[in-house]
Amino acid sequence: MDNKSIAAIALVAIIVVAGVAAFLIMNGDNSGDADNSLSCKLRVYGNANMDNYLDEKDSAYIQDIIDGKTVWNRDTHPLADANNDGVINSQDVTLVKKFIAGSSATMYYLDQNGAVRSVPFPLTGVLGSNYGICTEWTTGIDMAYILGLEDRVTYIATSDVVPSKLDPALYPNVGKMKTFAMRNPSLPTLWDDGVRILLGDHPRGFGSYSEEAASLGFTIVKLPLNRYVSNVGPLDTLITLGVMFGVQDNTKSFIEFTEKSYAELEKAINKSKTTAVSYVIPYIAPEYESFWIDAHGAGAMTTADVNLIDLLPMISKITTTAADGFDEVTIDMAVAANPDVFISAMYAFATDKSVTVDQYKQAFKTWMEYGFDKSTAGNNDKLFAVPFEDCSLPIYATAYILASMVWPDSFNAETGWKLLQEYYDNFTHFDGEVKNSKFAPLSYKDL
């Protein structure tokens, strides 16, 4: 099917692609609906005042409810019920004080679907001195570094960049990591090899066999690593893990950085006089021979790049019936959607030690020259790229840089680059200038 025949299809048409299990709505009207609020990313019961820390303010808030000074609103402050028994009493105060002291207890939390689950607190007690963590994605390793637990990650899924390809400059512990088949793992093997905690809940990964894993004794934290489910995403996961592991002091500086980045982005958006633009996200990865897109899908799940873009005044031009919005299409179909901007998601380039900065840029350039450069967006110099898995944690800083490329008169690029540099300087092993790295967002016209 060529561009002209696709363009002739009526507005909001459903296209069935022969040989490709994708159903696309062209000119879809899914506007950005990402929850920008940072008011409560901590999802553990006991976080009574619904902020991002578990501390004495929470026990005091619960005591005020008991004393009648505050009326408990179950809808706005559900986490005040620390032991999840339906009532607020002194037992909740006692439990929060146990958490603050680091004493062993059962901790309840809300998973990505809003279901109540529990973990043994602190999770460092599950690890002890001999046991390890298994993660579905490199984002789990990035989180572990911030948590001070990087050396406890012993397994990563083969569906991500396998340890043999990971850059040891970014992941010094990679030589000690092993791989497991994400879609069909040998759980007894993981257990026998000392894994006790599983991070991630992708429906094609841990989410599909979590009951079996739990029956074997694994502790599973059912929160997303580099995806969002009902607007619960990586920031929620990292902040919640900090409390679950009893190491929230290690996440404090990251929370402060994130709050600062969020404030800068919101201030710039509110001051700008930008007009909303439409977008399509080509998905580009090493060794991918077929063409895929990230988009809003049929379910509650979106990839981190979609949520990043939805922070900005942008509207998705394509939606898909894939549950997670990740779907195989044709290049002609994507080009024919004719959005104002194309923003490519560059997956696995940044963490693969065999890929140079020049190769990262060339891969983006090559894909754009399959027809995107001749599109309306291409003719208007609106072809961009962001590193997919590496935008999950510095999401506001990356979004700021992208905004400065799309609307250079309204967003100060140096503000964004300064924020992104701060993230990589303080929260990763990366040592260099981020603007000239594989972590940098790209603009086709600058290549």
GROMACS .gro file of C-alpha atoms in nm:
model
  447
    1MET     CA    1   0.000   0.000   0.000
    2ASP     CA    2   0.152   0.333  -0.099
    3ASN     CA    3   0.125   0.672   0.066
    4LYS     CA    4  -0.148   0.802  -0.167
    5SER     CA    5  -0.379   0.509  -0.115
    6ILE     CA    6  -0.344   0.532   0.261
    7ALA     CA    7  -0.400   0.905   0.262
    8ALA     CA    8  -0.722   0.855   0.070
    9ILE     CA    9  -0.875   0.655   0.351
   10ALA     CA   10  -1.145   0.848   0.538
   11LEU     CA   11  -1.077   1.029   0.861
   12VAL     CA   12  -1.059   0.798   1.162
   13ALA     CA   13  -1.052   0.488   0.947
   14ILE     CA   14  -0.947   0.148   1.071
   15ILE     CA   15  -0.674  -0.006   0.862
   16VAL     CA   16  -0.606  -0.378   0.854
   17VAL     CA   17  -0.259  -0.454   0.727
   18ALA     CA   18  -0.214  -0.785   0.549
   19GLY     CA   19   0.039  -0.997   0.730
   20VAL     CA   20   0.065  -0.752   1.019
   21ALA     CA   21  -0.143  -0.789   1.333
   22ALA     CA   22  -0.200  -0.416   1.368
   23PHE     CA   23  -0.519  -0.215   1.366
   24LEU     CA   24  -0.450   0.156   1.345
   25ILE     CA   25  -0.675   0.456   1.376
   26MET     CA   26  -0.532   0.728   1.158
   27ASN     CA   27  -0.581   1.084   1.281
   28GLY     CA   28  -0.660   0.947   1.625
   29ASP     CA   29  -0.756   1.205   1.885
   30ASN     CA   30  -0.573   1.064   2.187
   31SER     CA   31  -0.438   1.376   2.348
   32GLY     CA   32  -0.173   1.366   2.615
   33ASP     CA   33  -0.329   1.245   2.939
   34ALA     CA   34  -0.015   1.180   3.142
   35ASP     CA   35  -0.049   1.262   3.510
   36ASN     CA   36   0.214   1.532   3.558
   37SER     CA   37   0.156   1.558   3.931
   38LEU     CA   38   0.442   1.467   4.164
   39SER     CA   39   0.228   1.504   4.476
   40CYS     CA   40   0.215   1.131   4.552
   41LYS     CA   41   0.433   0.876   4.379
   42LEU     CA   42   0.488   0.671   4.696
   43ARG     CA   43   0.231   0.391   4.687
   44VAL     CA   44   0.278   0.222   5.025
   45TYR     CA   45   0.013   0.210   5.296
   46GLY     CA   46   0.129   0.427   5.582
   47ASN     CA   47   0.201   0.722   5.353
   48ALA     CA   48  -0.087   0.895   5.527
   49ASN     CA   49  -0.029   1.249   5.402
   50MET     CA   50   0.014   1.124   5.044
   51ASP     CA   51   0.355   1.278   4.972
   52ASN     CA   52   0.674   1.105   4.853
   53TYR     CA   53   0.822   1.014   5.193
   54LEU     CA   54   0.734   0.781   5.479
   55ASP     CA   55   0.818   0.973   5.797
   56GLU     CA   56   0.695   1.119   6.124
   57LYS     CA   57   0.455   1.346   5.936
   58ASP     CA   58   0.259   1.035   5.844
   59SER     CA   59   0.229   0.901   6.197
   60ALA     CA   60   0.128   1.251   6.311
   61TYR     CA   61  -0.137   1.270   6.038
   62ILE     CA   62  -0.284   0.938   6.149
   63GLN     CA   63  -0.281   1.051   6.512
   64ASP     CA   64  -0.472   1.365   6.411
   65ILE     CA   65  -0.739   1.143   6.255
   66ILE     CA   66  -0.761   0.938   6.574
   67ASP     CA   67  -0.783   1.256   6.786
   68GLY     CA   68  -1.057   1.401   6.566
   69LYS     CA   69  -0.845   1.690   6.442
   70THR     CA   70  -0.860   1.560   6.085
   71VAL     CA   71  -1.144   1.380   5.911
   72TRP     CA   72  -1.023   1.075   5.720
   73ASN     CA   73  -1.119   1.089   5.354
   74ARG     CA   74  -1.079   0.738   5.218
   75ASP     CA   75  -1.088   0.863   4.860
   76THR     CA   76  -0.813   1.124   4.886
   77HIS     CA   77  -0.599   0.960   5.157
   78PRO     CA   78  -0.648   0.582   5.130
   79LEU     CA   79  -0.290   0.511   5.235
   80ALA     CA   80  -0.352   0.644   5.587
   81ASP     CA   81  -0.483   0.298   5.677
   82ALA     CA   82  -0.133   0.159   5.728
   83ASN     CA   83  -0.237  -0.199   5.804
   84ASN     CA   84  -0.518  -0.198   5.546
   85ASP     CA   85  -0.784  -0.321   5.786
   86GLY     CA   86  -1.044  -0.058   5.702
   87VAL     CA   87  -1.017   0.149   6.020
   88ILE     CA   88  -0.779   0.412   6.152
   89ASN     CA   89  -0.652   0.347   6.504
   90SER     CA   90  -0.338   0.327   6.715
   91GLN     CA   91  -0.228   0.012   6.533
   92ASP     CA   92  -0.169   0.221   6.221
   93VAL     CA   93   0.046   0.467   6.414
   94THR     CA   94   0.246   0.180   6.564
   95LEU     CA   95   0.300   0.021   6.223
   96VAL     CA   96   0.421   0.344   6.062
   97LYS     CA   97   0.664   0.394   6.350
   98LYS     CA   98   0.793   0.039   6.292
   99PHE     CA   99   0.851   0.121   5.925
  100ILE     CA  100   1.037   0.440   6.017
  101ALA     CA  101   1.253   0.245   6.263
  102GLY     CA  102   1.326  -0.022   6.001
  103SER     CA  103   1.162  -0.301   6.202
  104SER     CA  104   1.029  -0.608   6.024
  105ALA     CA  105   0.660  -0.599   5.931
  106THR     CA  106   0.418  -0.659   5.646
  107MET     CA  107   0.393  -0.358   5.414
  108TYR     CA  108   0.091  -0.311   5.189
  109TYR     CA  109   0.102  -0.117   4.865
  110LEU     CA  110  -0.106  -0.035   4.559
  111ASP     CA  111   0.017  -0.207   4.245
  112GLN     CA  112   0.001  -0.056   3.896
  113ASN     CA  113  -0.363  -0.160   3.859
  114GLY     CA  114  -0.472  -0.020   4.194
  115ALA     CA  115  -0.489  -0.362   4.362
  116VAL     CA  116  -0.365  -0.396   4.719
  117ARG     CA  117  -0.061  -0.622   4.758
  118SER     CA  118   0.198  -0.681   5.025
  119VAL     CA  119   0.571  -0.734   5.066
  120PRO     CA  120   0.782  -0.819   5.368
  121PHE     CA  121   0.945  -0.502   5.502
  122PRO     CA  122   1.226  -0.423   5.459
  123LEU     CA  123   1.300  -0.595   5.131
  124THR     CA  124   1.669  -0.589   5.220
  125GLY     CA  125   1.575  -0.853   5.476
  126VAL     CA  126   1.455  -1.077   5.193
  127LEU     CA  127   1.792  -1.038   5.024
  128GLY     CA  128   1.995  -1.090   5.339
  129SER     CA  129   2.362  -1.121   5.251
  130ASN     CA  130   2.336  -1.393   4.988
  131TYR     CA  131   2.033  -1.337   4.764
  132GLY     CA  132   1.972  -1.137   4.450
  133ILE     CA  133   1.726  -0.939   4.237
  134CYS     CA  134   1.601  -1.025   3.889
  135THR     CA  135   1.484  -0.740   3.663
  136GLU     CA  136   1.299  -0.740   3.332
  137TRP     CA  137   1.477  -0.430   3.197
  138THR     CA  138   1.794  -0.223   3.239
  139THR     CA  139   1.575   0.040   3.405
  140GLY     CA  140   1.570  -0.195   3.704
  141ILE     CA  141   1.949  -0.175   3.721
  142ASP     CA  142   1.932   0.205   3.695
  143MET     CA  143   1.691   0.209   3.987
  144ALA     CA  144   1.909  -0.029   4.187
  145TYR     CA  145   2.206   0.207   4.144
  146ILE     CA  146   2.007   0.495   4.294
  147LEU     CA  147   1.887   0.266   4.574
  148GLY     CA  148   2.242   0.158   4.653
  149LEU     CA  149   2.161  -0.201   4.558
  150GLU     CA  150   2.320  -0.230   4.216
  151ASP     CA  151   2.542  -0.521   4.315
  152ARG     CA  152   2.236  -0.723   4.416
  153VAL     CA  153   2.094  -0.737   4.061
  154THR     CA  154   2.201  -1.080   3.939
  155TYR     CA  155   1.965  -1.150   3.647
  156ILE     CA  156   1.816  -0.953   3.357
  157ALA     CA  157   1.572  -1.066   3.088
  158THR     CA  158   1.703  -1.173   2.747
  159SER     CA  159   1.436  -0.954   2.585
  160ASP     CA  160   1.639  -0.652   2.690
  161VAL     CA  161   2.006  -0.586   2.614
  162VAL     CA  162   2.178  -0.902   2.740
  163PRO     CA  163   2.469  -0.863   2.985
  164SER     CA  164   2.728  -0.948   2.720
  165LYS     CA  165   2.624  -0.634   2.530
  166LEU     CA  166   2.583  -0.397   2.823
  167ASP     CA  167   2.846  -0.127   2.858
  168PRO     CA  168   3.051  -0.203   3.173
  169ALA     CA  169   3.126   0.168   3.206
  170LEU     CA  170   2.755   0.217   3.273
  171TYR     CA  171   2.694  -0.114   3.451
  172PRO     CA  172   3.013  -0.221   3.633
  173ASN     CA  173   2.839  -0.524   3.783
  174VAL     CA  174   2.742  -0.663   3.442
  175GLY     CA  175   3.006  -0.935   3.455
  176LYS     CA  176   2.819  -1.095   3.745
  177MET     CA  177   2.477  -1.083   3.579
  178LYS     CA  178   2.305  -1.371   3.405
  179THR     CA  179   2.008  -1.381   3.169
  180PHE     CA  180   1.670  -1.550   3.179
  181ALA     CA  181   1.406  -1.604   2.912
  182MET     CA  182   1.146  -1.340   2.991
  183ARG     CA  183   0.852  -1.520   2.831
  184ASN     CA  184   0.937  -1.872   2.945
  185PRO     CA  185   1.174  -1.863   3.241
  186SER     CA  186   1.289  -2.151   3.452
  187LEU     CA  187   1.173  -2.016   3.786
  188PRO     CA  188   1.325  -2.305   3.986
  189THR     CA  189   1.661  -2.225   3.825
  190LEU     CA  190   1.633  -1.861   3.931
  191TRP     CA  191   1.544  -1.970   4.283
  192ASP     CA  192   1.828  -2.220   4.305
  193ASP     CA  193   2.066  -1.951   4.182
  194GLY     CA  194   1.976  -1.722   4.469
  195VAL     CA  195   1.716  -1.489   4.319
  196ARG     CA  196   1.450  -1.387   4.570
  197ILE     CA  197   1.302  -1.062   4.436
  198LEU     CA  198   1.149  -1.006   4.091
  199LEU     CA  199   1.117  -0.648   3.963
  200GLY     CA  200   0.866  -0.575   3.687
  201ASP     CA  201   0.521  -0.686   3.584
  202HIS     CA  202   0.506  -0.671   3.205
  203PRO     CA  203   0.218  -0.887   3.074
  204ARG     CA  204   0.462  -1.072   2.848
  205GLY     CA  205   0.703  -1.117   3.138
  206PHE     CA  206   0.665  -1.153   3.514
  207GLY     CA  207   0.302  -1.049   3.491
  208SER     CA  208   0.215  -1.369   3.306
  209TYR     CA  209   0.356  -1.606   3.568
  210SER     CA  210   0.350  -1.408   3.891
  211GLU     CA  211   0.122  -1.657   4.068
  212GLU     CA  212   0.360  -1.942   3.994
  213ALA     CA  213   0.655  -1.734   4.112
  214ALA     CA  214   0.477  -1.641   4.434
  215SER     CA  215   0.397  -2.007   4.501
  216LEU     CA  216   0.769  -2.082   4.485
  217GLY     CA  217   0.847  -1.814   4.742
  218PHE     CA  218   0.960  -1.523   4.523
  219THR     CA  219   0.874  -1.170   4.631
  220ILE     CA  220   0.735  -0.982   4.331
  221VAL     CA  221   0.702  -0.605   4.321
  222LYS     CA  222   0.418  -0.553   4.074
  223LEU     CA  223   0.508  -0.206   3.951
  224PRO     CA  224   0.631  -0.105   3.603
  225LEU     CA  225   0.993  -0.037   3.513
  226ASN     CA  226   0.990   0.145   3.179
  227ARG     CA  227   0.619   0.152   3.106
  228TYR     CA  228   0.314   0.318   3.252
  229VAL     CA  229  -0.010   0.151   3.355
  230SER     CA  230  -0.295   0.389   3.437
  231ASN     CA  231  -0.033   0.663   3.479
  232VAL     CA  232   0.168   0.460   3.730
  233GLY     CA  233   0.524   0.449   3.601
  234PRO     CA  234   0.897   0.434   3.674
  235LEU     CA  235   0.901   0.730   3.913
  236ASP     CA  236   0.629   0.569   4.126
  237THR     CA  237   0.824   0.244   4.122
  238LEU     CA  238   1.160   0.390   4.224
  239ILE     CA  239   1.019   0.606   4.502
  240THR     CA  240   0.812   0.315   4.633
  241LEU     CA  241   1.108   0.076   4.616
  242GLY     CA  242   1.314   0.320   4.822
  243VAL     CA  243   1.068   0.278   5.109
  244MET     CA  244   1.013  -0.096   5.057
  245PHE     CA  245   1.385  -0.166   5.078
  246GLY     CA  246   1.421   0.067   5.376
  247VAL     CA  247   1.663   0.294   5.189
  248GLN     CA  248   1.453   0.603   5.118
  249ASP     CA  249   1.743   0.825   5.224
  250ASN     CA  250   1.909   0.709   4.901
  251THR     CA  251   1.618   0.834   4.690
  252LYS     CA  252   1.582   1.175   4.856
  253SER     CA  253   1.823   1.358   4.624
  254PHE     CA  254   1.662   1.193   4.321
  255ILE     CA  255   1.316   1.305   4.434
  256GLU     CA  256   1.446   1.660   4.482
  257PHE     CA  257   1.604   1.656   4.135
  258THR     CA  258   1.282   1.524   3.983
  259GLU     CA  259   1.073   1.789   4.157
  260LYS     CA  260   1.306   2.059   4.027
  261SER     CA  261   1.294   1.921   3.672
  262TYR     CA  262   0.916   1.899   3.687
  263ALA     CA  263   0.889   2.258   3.810
  264GLU     CA  264   1.112   2.387   3.529
  265LEU     CA  265   0.911   2.203   3.266
  266GLU     CA  266   0.575   2.315   3.404
  267LYS     CA  267   0.693   2.676   3.428
  268ALA     CA  268   0.812   2.675   3.068
  269ILE     CA  269   0.490   2.514   2.941
  270ASN     CA  270   0.274   2.763   3.129
  271LYS     CA  271   0.472   3.059   2.995
  272SER     CA  272   0.485   2.934   2.638
  273LYS     CA  273   0.233   3.026   2.372
  274THR     CA  274   0.273   2.702   2.182
  275THR     CA  275   0.007   2.542   1.968
  276ALA     CA  276  -0.048   2.170   2.019
  277VAL     CA  277   0.111   1.952   1.751
  278SER     CA  278   0.038   1.595   1.642
  279TYR     CA  279   0.296   1.317   1.664
  280VAL     CA  280   0.383   0.962   1.562
  281ILE     CA  281   0.657   0.757   1.732
  282PRO     CA  282   0.866   0.528   1.508
  283TYR     CA  283   1.041   0.262   1.718
  284ILE     CA  284   1.403   0.201   1.616
  285ALA     CA  285   1.628  -0.069   1.761
  286PRO     CA  286   1.953  -0.240   1.654
  287GLU     CA  287   1.896  -0.545   1.435
  288TYR     CA  288   1.522  -0.476   1.393
  289GLU     CA  289   1.431  -0.555   1.034
  290SER     CA  290   1.058  -0.483   1.066
  291PHE     CA  291   0.902  -0.149   1.155
  292TRP     CA  292   0.717  -0.078   1.477
  293ILE     CA  293   0.554   0.218   1.647
  294ASP     CA  294   0.483   0.320   2.006
  295ALA     CA  295   0.138   0.471   2.055
  296HIS     CA  296  -0.168   0.478   2.274
  297GLY     CA  297  -0.313   0.128   2.269
  298ALA     CA  298  -0.631  -0.051   2.362
  299GLY     CA  299  -0.531  -0.105   2.724
  300ALA     CA  300  -0.415   0.102   3.018
  301MET     CA  301  -0.047   0.047   2.937
  302THR     CA  302   0.179   0.290   2.752
  303THR     CA  303   0.553   0.296   2.699
  304ALA     CA  304   0.767   0.557   2.875
  305ASP     CA  305   0.833   0.751   2.555
  306VAL     CA  306   0.459   0.798   2.498
  307ASN     CA  307   0.415   0.935   2.849
  308LEU     CA  308   0.715   1.163   2.804
  309ILE     CA  309   0.569   1.314   2.488
  310ASP     CA  310   0.226   1.345   2.647
  311LEU     CA  311   0.377   1.580   2.906
  312LEU     CA  312   0.398   1.835   2.624
  313PRO     CA  313   0.128   2.006   2.415
  314MET     CA  314   0.112   1.714   2.173
  315ILE     CA  315  -0.162   1.492   2.035
  316SER     CA  316  -0.111   1.135   1.914
  317LYS     CA  317  -0.194   1.093   1.544
  318ILE     CA  318  -0.214   0.713   1.556
  319THR     CA  319  -0.363   0.473   1.808
  320THR     CA  320  -0.340   0.095   1.796
  321THR     CA  321  -0.540  -0.197   1.927
  322ALA     CA  322  -0.227  -0.353   2.079
  323ALA     CA  323  -0.272  -0.371   2.456
  324ASP     CA  324   0.057  -0.194   2.525
  325GLY     CA  325   0.050   0.034   2.219
  326PHE     CA  326   0.358  -0.135   2.069
  327ASP     CA  327   0.271  -0.262   1.723
  328GLU     CA  328   0.423  -0.366   1.392
  329VAL     CA  329   0.315  -0.152   1.096
  330THR     CA  330   0.456  -0.040   0.761
  331ILE     CA  331   0.674   0.264   0.708
  332ASP     CA  332   0.431   0.388   0.442
  333MET     CA  333   0.150   0.374   0.693
  334ALA     CA  334   0.340   0.575   0.953
  335VAL     CA  335   0.448   0.836   0.698
  336ALA     CA  336   0.095   0.864   0.561
  337ALA     CA  337  -0.039   0.951   0.906
  338ASN     CA  338   0.122   1.289   0.829
  339PRO     CA  339   0.174   1.420   1.184
  340ASP     CA  340   0.332   1.755   1.261
  341VAL     CA  341   0.631   1.579   1.417
  342PHE     CA  342   0.793   1.236   1.416
  343ILE     CA  343   0.969   1.147   1.741
  344SER     CA  344   1.164   0.823   1.711
  345ALA     CA  345   1.214   0.602   2.015
  346MET     CA  346   1.573   0.475   2.001
  347TYR     CA  347   1.578   0.150   2.194
  348ALA     CA  348   1.894  -0.018   2.332
  349PHE     CA  349   2.148   0.203   2.152
  350ALA     CA  350   2.258   0.386   2.467
  351THR     CA  351   2.333   0.077   2.675
  352ASP     CA  352   2.487  -0.141   2.401
  353LYS     CA  353   2.865  -0.120   2.431
  354SER     CA  354   2.913  -0.202   2.062
  355VAL     CA  355   2.723   0.108   1.946
  356THR     CA  356   2.913   0.436   1.914
  357VAL     CA  357   2.764   0.784   1.935
  358ASP     CA  358   2.810   0.824   1.559
  359GLN     CA  359   2.634   0.493   1.495
  360TYR     CA  360   2.347   0.601   1.719
  361LYS     CA  361   2.304   0.917   1.515
  362GLN     CA  362   2.347   0.735   1.185
  363ALA     CA  363   2.081   0.478   1.274
  364PHE     CA  364   1.830   0.756   1.334
  365LYS     CA  365   1.934   0.935   1.015
  366THR     CA  366   1.908   0.618   0.805
  367TRP     CA  367   1.557   0.536   0.925
  368MET     CA  368   1.439   0.892   0.865
  369GLU     CA  369   1.558   0.866   0.506
  370TYR     CA  370   1.318   0.580   0.436
  371GLY     CA  371   1.055   0.845   0.365
  372PHE     CA  372   1.009   1.040   0.684
  373ASP     CA  373   1.241   1.311   0.555
  374LYS     CA  374   1.002   1.372   0.263
  375SER     CA  375   0.695   1.404   0.487
  376THR     CA  376   0.540   1.726   0.607
  377ALA     CA  377   0.729   1.689   0.934
  378GLY     CA  378   1.052   1.628   0.743
  379ASN     CA  379   1.003   1.930   0.521
  380ASN     CA  380   0.945   2.141   0.833
  381ASP     CA  381   1.254   2.008   1.014
  382LYS     CA  382   1.040   1.830   1.272
  383LEU     CA  383   1.212   1.491   1.292
  384PHE     CA  384   1.340   1.407   1.640
  385ALA     CA  385   1.453   1.114   1.853
  386VAL     CA  386   1.472   1.025   2.222
  387PRO     CA  387   1.650   0.726   2.382
  388PHE     CA  388   1.366   0.496   2.482
  389GLU     CA  389   1.457   0.303   2.796
  390ASP     CA  390   1.687   0.579   2.921
  391CYS     CA  391   1.415   0.845   2.930
  392SER     CA  392   1.219   0.662   3.200
  393LEU     CA  393   1.378   0.824   3.506
  394PRO     CA  394   1.495   1.168   3.380
  395ILE     CA  395   1.158   1.205   3.205
  396TYR     CA  396   1.103   1.576   3.275
  397ALA     CA  397   1.456   1.678   3.176
  398THR     CA  398   1.433   1.479   2.852
  399ALA     CA  399   1.090   1.625   2.780
  400TYR     CA  400   1.229   1.975   2.829
  401ILE     CA  401   1.503   1.918   2.570
  402LEU     CA  402   1.253   1.772   2.325
  403ALA     CA  403   1.027   2.074   2.377
  404SER     CA  404   1.318   2.306   2.303
  405MET     CA  405   1.367   2.128   1.970
  406VAL     CA  406   0.999   2.141   1.875
  407TRP     CA  407   0.942   2.498   1.999
  408PRO     CA  408   1.288   2.663   2.013
  409ASP     CA  409   1.142   3.008   2.078
  410SER     CA  410   0.952   2.899   2.389
  411PHE     CA  411   1.189   2.660   2.567
  412ASN     CA  412   1.550   2.733   2.663
  413ALA     CA  413   1.751   2.434   2.542
  414GLU     CA  414   2.034   2.494   2.786
  415THR     CA  415   1.797   2.458   3.081
  416GLY     CA  416   1.703   2.111   2.959
  417TRP     CA  417   2.060   2.005   2.887
  418LYS     CA  418   2.173   2.126   3.229
  419LEU     CA  419   1.903   1.919   3.397
  420LEU     CA  420   1.983   1.606   3.196
  421GLN     CA  421   2.355   1.647   3.268
  422GLU     CA  422   2.274   1.672   3.638
  423TYR     CA  423   2.084   1.345   3.624
  424TYR     CA  424   2.365   1.151   3.457
  425ASP     CA  425   2.631   1.310   3.678
  426ASN     CA  426   2.454   1.226   4.003
  427PHE     CA  427   2.245   0.916   3.942
  428THR     CA  428   2.439   0.699   3.695
  429HIS     CA  429   2.792   0.579   3.625
  430PHE     CA  430   2.806   0.786   3.305
  431ASP     CA  431   3.107   1.016   3.296
  432GLY     CA  432   3.097   1.262   3.007
  433GLU     CA  433   2.901   1.533   2.832
  434VAL     CA  434   2.547   1.409   2.785
  435LYS     CA  435   2.482   1.643   2.491
  436ASN     CA  436   2.734   1.445   2.286
  437SER     CA  437   2.632   1.100   2.406
  438LYS     CA  438   2.390   0.822   2.318
  439PHE     CA  439   2.159   0.953   2.591
  440ALA     CA  440   2.097   1.276   2.400
  441PRO     CA  441   1.771   1.352   2.218
  442LEU     CA  442   1.837   1.417   1.849
  443SER     CA  443   1.713   1.651   1.578
  444TYR     CA  444   1.748   1.527   1.220
  445LYS     CA  445   1.828   1.871   1.082
  446ASP     CA  446   2.134   1.893   1.308
  447LEU     CA  447   2.291   1.570   1.178
   0.00000   0.00000   0.00000
